[in-house]
Short mmCIF file of C-alpha atoms and ligand atoms in Angstrom, two decimals:
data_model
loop_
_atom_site.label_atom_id
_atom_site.label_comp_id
_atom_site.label_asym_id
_atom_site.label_seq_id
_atom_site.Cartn_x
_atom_site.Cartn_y
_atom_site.Cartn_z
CA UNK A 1 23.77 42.75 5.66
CA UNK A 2 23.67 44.03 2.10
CA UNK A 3 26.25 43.98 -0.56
CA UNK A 4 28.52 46.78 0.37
CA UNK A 5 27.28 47.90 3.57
CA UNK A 6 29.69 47.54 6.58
CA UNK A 7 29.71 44.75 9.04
CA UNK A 8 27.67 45.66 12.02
CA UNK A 9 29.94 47.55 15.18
CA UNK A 10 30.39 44.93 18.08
CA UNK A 11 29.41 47.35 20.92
CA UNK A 12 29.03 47.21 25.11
CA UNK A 13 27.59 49.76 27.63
CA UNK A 14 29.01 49.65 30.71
CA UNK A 15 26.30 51.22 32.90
CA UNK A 16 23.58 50.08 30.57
CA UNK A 17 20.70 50.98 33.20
CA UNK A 18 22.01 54.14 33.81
CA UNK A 19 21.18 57.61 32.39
CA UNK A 20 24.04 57.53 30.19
CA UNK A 21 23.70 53.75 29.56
CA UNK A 22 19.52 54.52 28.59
CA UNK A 23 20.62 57.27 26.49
CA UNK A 24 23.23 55.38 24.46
CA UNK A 25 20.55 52.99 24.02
CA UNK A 26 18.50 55.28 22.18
CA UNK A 27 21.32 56.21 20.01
CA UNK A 28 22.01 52.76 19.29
CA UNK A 29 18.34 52.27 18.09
CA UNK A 30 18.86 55.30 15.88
CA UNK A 31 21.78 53.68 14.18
CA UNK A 32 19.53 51.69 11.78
CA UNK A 33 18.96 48.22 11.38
CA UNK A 34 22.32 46.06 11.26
CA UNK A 35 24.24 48.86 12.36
CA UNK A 36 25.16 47.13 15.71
CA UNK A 37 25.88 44.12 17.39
CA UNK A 38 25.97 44.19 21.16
CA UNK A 39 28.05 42.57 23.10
CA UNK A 40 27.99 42.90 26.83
CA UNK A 41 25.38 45.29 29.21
CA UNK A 42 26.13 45.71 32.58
CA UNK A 43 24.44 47.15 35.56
CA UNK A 44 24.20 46.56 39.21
CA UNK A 45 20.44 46.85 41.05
CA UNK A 46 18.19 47.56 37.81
CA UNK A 47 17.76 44.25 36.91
CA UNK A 48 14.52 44.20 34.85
CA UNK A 49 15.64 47.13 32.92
CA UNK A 50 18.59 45.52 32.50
CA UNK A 51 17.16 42.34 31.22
CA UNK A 52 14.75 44.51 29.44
CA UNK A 53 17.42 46.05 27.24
CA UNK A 54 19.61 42.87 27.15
CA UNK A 55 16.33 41.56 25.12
CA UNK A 56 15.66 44.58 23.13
CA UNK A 57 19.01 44.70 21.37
CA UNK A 58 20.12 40.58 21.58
CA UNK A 59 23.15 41.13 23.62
CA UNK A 60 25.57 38.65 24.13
CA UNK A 61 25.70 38.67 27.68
CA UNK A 62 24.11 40.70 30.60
CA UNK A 63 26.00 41.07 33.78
CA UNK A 64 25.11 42.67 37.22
CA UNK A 65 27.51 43.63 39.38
CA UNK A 66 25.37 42.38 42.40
CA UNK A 67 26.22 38.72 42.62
CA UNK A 68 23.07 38.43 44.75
CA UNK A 69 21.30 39.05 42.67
CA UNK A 70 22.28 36.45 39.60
CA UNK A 71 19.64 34.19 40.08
CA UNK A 72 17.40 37.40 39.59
CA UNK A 73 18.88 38.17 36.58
CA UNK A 74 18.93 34.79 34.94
CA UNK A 75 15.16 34.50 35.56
CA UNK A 76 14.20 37.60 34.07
CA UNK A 77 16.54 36.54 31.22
CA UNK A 78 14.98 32.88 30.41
CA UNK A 79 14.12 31.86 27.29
CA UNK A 80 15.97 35.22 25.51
CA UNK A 81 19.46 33.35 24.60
CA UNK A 82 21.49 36.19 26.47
CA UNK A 83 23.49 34.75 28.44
CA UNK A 84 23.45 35.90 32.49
CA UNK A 85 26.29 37.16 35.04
CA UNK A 86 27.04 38.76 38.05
CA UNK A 87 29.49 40.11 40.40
CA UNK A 88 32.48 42.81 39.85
CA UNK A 89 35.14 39.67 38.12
CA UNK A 90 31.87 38.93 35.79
CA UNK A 91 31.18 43.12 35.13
CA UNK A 92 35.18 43.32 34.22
CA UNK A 93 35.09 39.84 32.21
CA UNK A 94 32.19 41.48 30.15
CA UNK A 95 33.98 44.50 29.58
CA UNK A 96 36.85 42.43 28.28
CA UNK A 97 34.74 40.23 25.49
CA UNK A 98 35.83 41.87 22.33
CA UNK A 99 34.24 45.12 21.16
CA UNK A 100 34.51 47.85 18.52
CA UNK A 101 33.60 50.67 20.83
CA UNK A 102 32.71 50.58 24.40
CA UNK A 103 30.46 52.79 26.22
CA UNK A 104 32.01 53.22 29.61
CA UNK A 105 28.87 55.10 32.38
CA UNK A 106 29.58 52.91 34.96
CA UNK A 107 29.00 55.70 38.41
CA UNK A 108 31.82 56.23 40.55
CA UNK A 109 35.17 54.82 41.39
CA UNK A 110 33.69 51.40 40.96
CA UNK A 111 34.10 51.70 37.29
CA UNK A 112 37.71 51.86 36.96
CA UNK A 113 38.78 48.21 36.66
CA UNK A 114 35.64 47.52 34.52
CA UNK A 115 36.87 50.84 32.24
CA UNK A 116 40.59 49.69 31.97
CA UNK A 117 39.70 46.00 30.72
CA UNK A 118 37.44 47.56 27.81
CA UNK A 119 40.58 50.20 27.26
CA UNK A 120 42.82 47.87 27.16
CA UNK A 121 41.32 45.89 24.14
CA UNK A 122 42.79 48.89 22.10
CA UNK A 123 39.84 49.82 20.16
CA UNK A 124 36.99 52.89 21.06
CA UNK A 125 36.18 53.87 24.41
CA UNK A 126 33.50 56.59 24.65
CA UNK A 127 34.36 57.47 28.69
CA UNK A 128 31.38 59.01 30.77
CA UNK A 129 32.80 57.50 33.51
CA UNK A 130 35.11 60.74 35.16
CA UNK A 131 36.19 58.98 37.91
CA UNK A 132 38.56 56.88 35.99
CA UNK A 133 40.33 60.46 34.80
CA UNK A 134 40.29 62.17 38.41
CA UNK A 135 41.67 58.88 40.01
CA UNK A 136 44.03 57.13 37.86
CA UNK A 137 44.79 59.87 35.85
CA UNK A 138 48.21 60.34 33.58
CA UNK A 139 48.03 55.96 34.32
CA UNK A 140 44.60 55.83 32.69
CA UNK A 141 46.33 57.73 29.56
CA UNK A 142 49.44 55.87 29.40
CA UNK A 143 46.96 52.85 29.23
CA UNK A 144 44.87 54.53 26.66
CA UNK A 145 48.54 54.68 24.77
CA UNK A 146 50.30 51.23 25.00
CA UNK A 147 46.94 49.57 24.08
CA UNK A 148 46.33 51.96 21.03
CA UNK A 149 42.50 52.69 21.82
CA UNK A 150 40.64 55.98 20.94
CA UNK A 151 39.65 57.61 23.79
CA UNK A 152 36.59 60.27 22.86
CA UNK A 153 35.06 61.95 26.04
CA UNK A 154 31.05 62.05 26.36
CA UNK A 155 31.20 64.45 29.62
CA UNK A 156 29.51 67.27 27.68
CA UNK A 157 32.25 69.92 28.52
CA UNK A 158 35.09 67.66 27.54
CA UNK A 159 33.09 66.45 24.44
CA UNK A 160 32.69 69.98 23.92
CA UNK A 161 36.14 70.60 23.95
CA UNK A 162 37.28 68.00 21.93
CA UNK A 163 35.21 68.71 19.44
CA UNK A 164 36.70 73.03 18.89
CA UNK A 165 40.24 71.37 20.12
CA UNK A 166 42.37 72.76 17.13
CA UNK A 167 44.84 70.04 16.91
CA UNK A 168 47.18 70.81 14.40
CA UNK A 169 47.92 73.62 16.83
CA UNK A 170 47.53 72.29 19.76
CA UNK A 171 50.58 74.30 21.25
CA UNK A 172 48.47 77.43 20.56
CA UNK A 173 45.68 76.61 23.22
CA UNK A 174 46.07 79.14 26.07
CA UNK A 175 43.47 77.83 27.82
CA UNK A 176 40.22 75.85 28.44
CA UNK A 177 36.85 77.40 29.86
CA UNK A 178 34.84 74.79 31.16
CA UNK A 179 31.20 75.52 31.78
CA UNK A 180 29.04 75.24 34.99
CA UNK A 181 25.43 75.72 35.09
CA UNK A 182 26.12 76.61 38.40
CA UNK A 183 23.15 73.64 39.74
CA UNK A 184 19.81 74.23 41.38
CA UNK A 185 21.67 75.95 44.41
CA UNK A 186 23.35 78.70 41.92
CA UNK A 187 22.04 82.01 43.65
CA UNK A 188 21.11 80.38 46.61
CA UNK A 189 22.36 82.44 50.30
CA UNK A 190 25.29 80.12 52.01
CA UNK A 191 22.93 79.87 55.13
CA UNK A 192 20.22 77.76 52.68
CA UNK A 193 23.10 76.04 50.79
CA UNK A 194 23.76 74.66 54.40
CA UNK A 195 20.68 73.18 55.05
CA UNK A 196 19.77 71.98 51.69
CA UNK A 197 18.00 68.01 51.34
CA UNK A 198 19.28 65.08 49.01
CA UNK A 199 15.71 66.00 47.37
CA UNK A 200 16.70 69.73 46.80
CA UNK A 201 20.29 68.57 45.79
CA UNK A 202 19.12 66.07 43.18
CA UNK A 203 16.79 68.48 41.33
CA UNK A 204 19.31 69.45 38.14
CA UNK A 205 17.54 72.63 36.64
CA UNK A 206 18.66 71.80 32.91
CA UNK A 207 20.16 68.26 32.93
CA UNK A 208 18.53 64.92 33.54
CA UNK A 209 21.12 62.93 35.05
CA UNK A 210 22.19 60.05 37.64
CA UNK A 211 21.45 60.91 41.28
CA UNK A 212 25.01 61.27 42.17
CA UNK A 213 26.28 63.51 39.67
CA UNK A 214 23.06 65.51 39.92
CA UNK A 215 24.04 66.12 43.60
CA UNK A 216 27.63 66.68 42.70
CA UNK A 217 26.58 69.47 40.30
CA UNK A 218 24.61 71.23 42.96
CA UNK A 219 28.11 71.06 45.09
CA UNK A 220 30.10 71.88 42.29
CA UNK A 221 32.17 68.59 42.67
CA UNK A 222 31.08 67.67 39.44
CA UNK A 223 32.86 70.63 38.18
CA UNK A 224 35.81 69.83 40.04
CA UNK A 225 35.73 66.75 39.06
CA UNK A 226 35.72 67.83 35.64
CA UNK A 227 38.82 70.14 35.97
CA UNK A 228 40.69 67.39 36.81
CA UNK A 229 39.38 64.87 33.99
CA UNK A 230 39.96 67.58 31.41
CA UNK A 231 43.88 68.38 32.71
CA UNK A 232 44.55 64.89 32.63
CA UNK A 233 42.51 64.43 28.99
CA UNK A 234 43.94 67.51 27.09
CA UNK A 235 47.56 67.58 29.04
CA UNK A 236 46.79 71.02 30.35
CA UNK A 237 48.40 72.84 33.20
CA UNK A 238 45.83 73.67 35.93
CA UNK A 239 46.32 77.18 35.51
CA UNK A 240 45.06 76.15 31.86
CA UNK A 241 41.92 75.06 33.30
CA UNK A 242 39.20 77.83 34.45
CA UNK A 243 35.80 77.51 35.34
CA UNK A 244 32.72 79.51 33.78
CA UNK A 245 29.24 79.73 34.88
CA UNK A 246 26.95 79.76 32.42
CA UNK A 247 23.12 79.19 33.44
CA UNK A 248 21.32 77.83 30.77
CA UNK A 249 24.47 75.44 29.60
CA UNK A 250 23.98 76.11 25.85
CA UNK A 251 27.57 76.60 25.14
CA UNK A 252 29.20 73.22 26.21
CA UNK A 253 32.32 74.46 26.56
CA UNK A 254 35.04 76.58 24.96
CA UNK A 255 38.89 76.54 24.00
CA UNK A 256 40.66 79.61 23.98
CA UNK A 257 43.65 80.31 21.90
CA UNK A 258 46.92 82.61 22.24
CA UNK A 259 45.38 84.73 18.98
CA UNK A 260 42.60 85.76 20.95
CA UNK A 261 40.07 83.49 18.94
CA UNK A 262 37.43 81.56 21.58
CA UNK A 263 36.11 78.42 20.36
CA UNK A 264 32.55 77.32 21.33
CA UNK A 265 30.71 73.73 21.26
CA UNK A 266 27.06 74.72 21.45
CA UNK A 267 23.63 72.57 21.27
CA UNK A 268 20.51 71.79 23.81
CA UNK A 269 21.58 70.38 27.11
CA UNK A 270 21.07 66.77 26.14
CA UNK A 271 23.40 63.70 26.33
CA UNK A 272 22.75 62.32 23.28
CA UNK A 273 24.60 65.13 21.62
CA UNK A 274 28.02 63.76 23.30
CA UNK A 275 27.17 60.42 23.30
CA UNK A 276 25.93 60.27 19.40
CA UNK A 277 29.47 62.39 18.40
CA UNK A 278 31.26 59.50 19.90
CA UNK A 279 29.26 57.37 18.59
CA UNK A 280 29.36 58.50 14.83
CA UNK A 281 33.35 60.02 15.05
CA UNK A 282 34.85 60.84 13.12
CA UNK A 283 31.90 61.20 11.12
CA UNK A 284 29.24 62.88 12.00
CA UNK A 285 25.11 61.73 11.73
CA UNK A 286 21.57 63.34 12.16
CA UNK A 287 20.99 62.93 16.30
CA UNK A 288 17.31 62.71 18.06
CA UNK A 289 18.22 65.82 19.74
CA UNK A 290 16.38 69.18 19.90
CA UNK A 291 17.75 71.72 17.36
CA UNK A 292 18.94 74.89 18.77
CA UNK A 293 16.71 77.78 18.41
CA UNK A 294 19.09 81.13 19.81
CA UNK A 295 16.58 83.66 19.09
CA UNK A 296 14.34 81.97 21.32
CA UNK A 297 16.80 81.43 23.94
CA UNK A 298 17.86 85.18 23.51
CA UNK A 299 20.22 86.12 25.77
CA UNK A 300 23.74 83.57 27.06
CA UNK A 301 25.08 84.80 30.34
CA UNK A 302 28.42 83.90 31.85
CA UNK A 303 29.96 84.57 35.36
CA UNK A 304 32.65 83.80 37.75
CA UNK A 305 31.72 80.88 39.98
CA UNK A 306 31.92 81.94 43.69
CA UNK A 307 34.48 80.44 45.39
CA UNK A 308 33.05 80.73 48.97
CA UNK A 309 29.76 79.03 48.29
CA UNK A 310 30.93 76.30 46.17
CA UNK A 311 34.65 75.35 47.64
CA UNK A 312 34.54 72.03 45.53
CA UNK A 313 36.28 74.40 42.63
CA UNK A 314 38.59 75.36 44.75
CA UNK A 315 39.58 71.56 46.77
CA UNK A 316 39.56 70.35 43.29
CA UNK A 317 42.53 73.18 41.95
CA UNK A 318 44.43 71.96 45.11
CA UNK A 319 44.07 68.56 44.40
CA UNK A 320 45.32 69.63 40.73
CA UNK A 321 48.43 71.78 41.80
CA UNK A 322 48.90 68.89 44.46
CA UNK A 323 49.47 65.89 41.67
CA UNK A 324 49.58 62.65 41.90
CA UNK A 325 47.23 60.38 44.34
CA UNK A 326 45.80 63.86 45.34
CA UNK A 327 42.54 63.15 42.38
CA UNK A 328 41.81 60.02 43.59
CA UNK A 329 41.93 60.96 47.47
CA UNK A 330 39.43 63.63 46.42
CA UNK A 331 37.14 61.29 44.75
CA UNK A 332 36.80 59.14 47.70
CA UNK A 333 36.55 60.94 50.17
CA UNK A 334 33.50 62.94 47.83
CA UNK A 335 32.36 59.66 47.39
CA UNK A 336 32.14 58.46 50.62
CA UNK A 337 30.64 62.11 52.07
CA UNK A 338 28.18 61.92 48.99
CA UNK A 339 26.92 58.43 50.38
CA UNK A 340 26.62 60.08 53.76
CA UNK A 341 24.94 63.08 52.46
CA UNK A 342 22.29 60.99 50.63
CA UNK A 343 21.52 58.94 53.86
CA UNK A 344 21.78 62.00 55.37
CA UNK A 345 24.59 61.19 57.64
CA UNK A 346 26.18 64.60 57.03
CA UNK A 347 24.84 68.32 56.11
CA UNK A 348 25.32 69.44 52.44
CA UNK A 349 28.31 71.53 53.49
CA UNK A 350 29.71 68.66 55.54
CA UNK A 351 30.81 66.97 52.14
CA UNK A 352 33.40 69.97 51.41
CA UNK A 353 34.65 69.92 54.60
CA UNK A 354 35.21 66.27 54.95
CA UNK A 355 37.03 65.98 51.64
CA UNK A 356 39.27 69.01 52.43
CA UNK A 357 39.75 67.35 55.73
CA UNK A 358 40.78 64.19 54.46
CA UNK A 359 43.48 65.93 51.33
CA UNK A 360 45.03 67.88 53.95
CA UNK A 361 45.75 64.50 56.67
CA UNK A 362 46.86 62.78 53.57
CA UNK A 363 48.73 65.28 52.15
CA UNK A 364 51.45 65.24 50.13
CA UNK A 365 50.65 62.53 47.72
CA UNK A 366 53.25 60.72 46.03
CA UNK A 367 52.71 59.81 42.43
CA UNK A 368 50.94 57.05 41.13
CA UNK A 369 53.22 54.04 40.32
CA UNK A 370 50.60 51.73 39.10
CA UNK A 371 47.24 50.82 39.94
CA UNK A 372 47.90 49.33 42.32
CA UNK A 373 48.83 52.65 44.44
CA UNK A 374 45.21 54.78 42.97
CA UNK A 375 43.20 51.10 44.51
CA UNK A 376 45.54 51.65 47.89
CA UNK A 377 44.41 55.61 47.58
CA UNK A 378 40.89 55.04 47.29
CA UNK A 379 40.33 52.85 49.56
CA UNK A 380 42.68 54.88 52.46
CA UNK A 381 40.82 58.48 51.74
CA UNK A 382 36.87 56.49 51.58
CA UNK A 383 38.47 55.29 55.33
CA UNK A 384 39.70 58.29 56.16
CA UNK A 385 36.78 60.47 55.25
CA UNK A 386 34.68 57.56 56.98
CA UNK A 387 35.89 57.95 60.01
CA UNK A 388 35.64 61.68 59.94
CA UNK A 389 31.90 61.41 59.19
CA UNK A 390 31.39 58.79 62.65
CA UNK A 391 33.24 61.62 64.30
CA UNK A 392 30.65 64.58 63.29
CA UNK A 393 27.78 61.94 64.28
CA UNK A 394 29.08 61.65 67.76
CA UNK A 395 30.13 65.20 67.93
CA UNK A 396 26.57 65.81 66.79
CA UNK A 397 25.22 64.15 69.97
CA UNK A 398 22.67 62.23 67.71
CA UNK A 399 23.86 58.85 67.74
CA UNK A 400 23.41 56.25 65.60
CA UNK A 401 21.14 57.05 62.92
CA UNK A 402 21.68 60.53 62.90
CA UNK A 403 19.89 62.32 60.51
CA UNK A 404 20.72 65.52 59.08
CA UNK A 405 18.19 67.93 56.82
P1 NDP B 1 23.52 56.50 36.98
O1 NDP B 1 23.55 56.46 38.46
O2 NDP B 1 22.29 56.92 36.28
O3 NDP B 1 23.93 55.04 36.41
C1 NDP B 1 25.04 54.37 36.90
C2 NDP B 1 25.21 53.02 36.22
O4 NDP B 1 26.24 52.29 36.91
C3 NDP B 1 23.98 52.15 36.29
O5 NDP B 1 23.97 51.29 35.19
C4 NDP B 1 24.21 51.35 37.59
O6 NDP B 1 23.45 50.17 37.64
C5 NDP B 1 25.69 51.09 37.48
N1 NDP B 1 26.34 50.89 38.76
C6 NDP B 1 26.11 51.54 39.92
N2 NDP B 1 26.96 51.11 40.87
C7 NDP B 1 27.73 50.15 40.31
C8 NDP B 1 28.78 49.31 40.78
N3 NDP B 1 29.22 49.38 42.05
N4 NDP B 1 29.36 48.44 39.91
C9 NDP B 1 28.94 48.36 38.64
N5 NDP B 1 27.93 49.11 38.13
C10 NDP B 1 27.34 50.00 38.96
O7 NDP B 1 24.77 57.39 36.54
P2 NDP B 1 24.93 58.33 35.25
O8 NDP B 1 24.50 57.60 34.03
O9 NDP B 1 24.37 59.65 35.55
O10 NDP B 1 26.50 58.53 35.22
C11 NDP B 1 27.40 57.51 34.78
C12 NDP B 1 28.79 58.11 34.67
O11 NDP B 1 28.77 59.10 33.64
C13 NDP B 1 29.28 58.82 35.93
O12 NDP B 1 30.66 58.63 36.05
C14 NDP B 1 28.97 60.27 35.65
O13 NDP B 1 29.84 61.14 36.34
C15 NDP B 1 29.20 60.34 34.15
N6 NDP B 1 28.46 61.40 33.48
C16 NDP B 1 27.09 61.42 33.52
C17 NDP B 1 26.39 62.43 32.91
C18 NDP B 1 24.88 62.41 32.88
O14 NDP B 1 24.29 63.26 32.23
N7 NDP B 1 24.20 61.50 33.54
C19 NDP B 1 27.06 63.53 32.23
C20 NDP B 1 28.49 63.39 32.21
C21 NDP B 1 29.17 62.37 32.83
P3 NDP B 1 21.94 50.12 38.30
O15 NDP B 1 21.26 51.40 37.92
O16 NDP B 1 21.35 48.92 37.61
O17 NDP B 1 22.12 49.95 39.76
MG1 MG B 2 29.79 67.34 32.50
#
């Protein structure tokens, strides 16, 4: 380090391996020499990549959250000095070691406990990680609060946001207009929604992403999902919270105020854009990302989403009006229909209708007391919407090993 220059940030990726882990990677090796010192990477099945990386940037420790696979991981770590781990205690251990800011893309529910422990060190948490906002919601916050850490969103809409989010006059937001690209299914006829593949599902016409989010964006649950995360983030209403397609997802997302005035976040679909603001806040740095060029692109168009086709928007404004437990039952049960889906255990359609099943046999949900109660949740809708999918597969006549598309 030379004279002057600031110590190095201690930083961890949750979800090294991962899209959003690869991509924060690349921001990190933007930073400069010196810039950073990290900590822990985590991952689950990816375990050369993850070693790979672990070596690359001299982290402290690398953990998978497979404890199978530990042996695996220690091998392909020998000789490097990074120390190995595995298993869920070791993945939320890791996210506990001290850090300056914390990268949190683990995928799915399963990254809530890791999430909270890197939270709760009261320092920077740059979420990715939605789930931890549609399940534990207005708990995740009040977290966020008594441990004093900076929570700065990386889902591009909510980055977006938070970035044109007038704070000094906050009371003056009217609302928030969240962005859809509207997915590789956008002007698709219901009748071929229906029978669409995991391979049609997964094929994101502007955004390279994880598998699972990729097929939640062709569903819309990703949008959904996103209402939610940004009504618990910004403290909005639901009726705050509207929905905007907008096919070639150049403007990120927008904040409208009560003078009229829309504020837009623009820039080339491209994580790093999100991921590099939070990294660099409140400051902000040059980014390896491709410049804008809006004569080129021409022409912006925005539309209503349709409600029929994609009733994801409109489970997820239920679960919203509903409160309390309602996000997290919705998250399982997606979850667990997802899984099906991509084993192809249940038609593309079937996931909608197995998560509205499952709200409306829970339904109403009390409020979330602790954690305790969202852990309870999850694990009673993922049953619940379980059992719902073995149902269809018997109804089907097919049997075990039923397989859809
Ligand atoms: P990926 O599927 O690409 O990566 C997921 C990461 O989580 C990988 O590192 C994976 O390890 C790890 N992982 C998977 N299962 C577990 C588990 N049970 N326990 C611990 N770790 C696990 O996902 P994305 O990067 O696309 O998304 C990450 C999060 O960011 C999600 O919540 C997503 O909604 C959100 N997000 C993503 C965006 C994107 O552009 N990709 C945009 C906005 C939000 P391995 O691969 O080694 O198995
Ligand atoms: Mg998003």
């Amino acid at each position: 380090m030379s004279e002057g220059a600031s110590p190095p940030r201690r930083v961890s990726i949750l979800g090294a391996t991962g899209s959003i882990g690869r991509s924060t990677l690349d921001i990190l090796r933007h930073a400069g020499p010196g810039a950073v010192e990290v900590v822990a990477l985590t991952g689950r099945d990816n375990i050369a990549g993850l070693a790979e990386a672990a070596r690359e940037f001299r982290a402290e420790v690398a953990v998978t959250a497979d404890p199978s696979r530990y042996e695996d991981l220690k091998a392909a770590l020998a000789g490097s000095g990074v120390e190995a781990a595995a298993g869920e205690r070791a993945v939320i251990e890791a996210a506990a070691r001290p850090a300056d800011w914390t990268m949190a893309a683990i995928v799915g529910s399963a990254g809530l406990a890791p999430t909270l422990a890197a939270l709760r060190q009261g320092r920077t948490l740059a979420l990715a990680n939605k789930e931890c906002l549609v399940s534990a919601g207005g708990l995740f916050i009040e977290e966020a609060a008594r441990a004093g850490a900076e929570l700065l969103p990386v889902d591009s809409e909510h980055n977006a946001i938070f970035q044109v989010l007038d704070r000094p006059n906050r009371a003056a937001v009217e609302k928030i207009l969240l962005t859809a690209s509207g997915g590789p299914f956008r002007d698709w006829p219901a009748e071929r929604i229906a029978e669409a593949t995991p391979e049609e599902a997964v094929a994101h016409p502007n955004w390279d992403m994880g598998a699972k989010i990729s097929i939640d964006s062709a569903s819309m649950f990703n949008k959904g999902l996103e209402m939610i995360e940004a009504m618990h983030l910004f403290a909005l209403r639901p009726d705050q919270v509207e929905v905007l397609v907008h096919p070639q997802s150049i403007v990120h997302s927008m904040v409208a105020y009560v003078d009229g005035a829309v504020l837009a976040q623009m820039g080339a679909p491209d994580m790093r854009h999100a991921i590099g603001h939070a990294f660099h806040h409140p400051a902000r740095a040059p980014l390896p990302v491709e410049r804008l060029d809006l004569a080129a692109i021409g022409a912006l168009e925005f539309r209503a989403p349709d409600p029929v086709r994609f009733p994801a928007l409109r489970l997820a404004r239920e679960a919203m009006e509903a409160g309390g437990l309602a996000g997290c039952a919705l998250n399982a049960a997606k979850e667990a229909a997802l899984e099906a889906f991509m084993d192809r255990r249940l038609p593309f359609m079937g996931m909608a209708q197995v998560v509205e099943e499952v709200l409306s046999a829970l339904s109403p949900f009390a409020p979330a007391g602790s954690l305790d109660d969202v852990f309870a949740m999850d694990a009673l809708a993922r049953a619940a919407a379980g059992e719902r999918i073995a149902a269809r597969i018997r109804a089907s006549g097919l049997g075990k090993g039923a397989a859809f598309a």
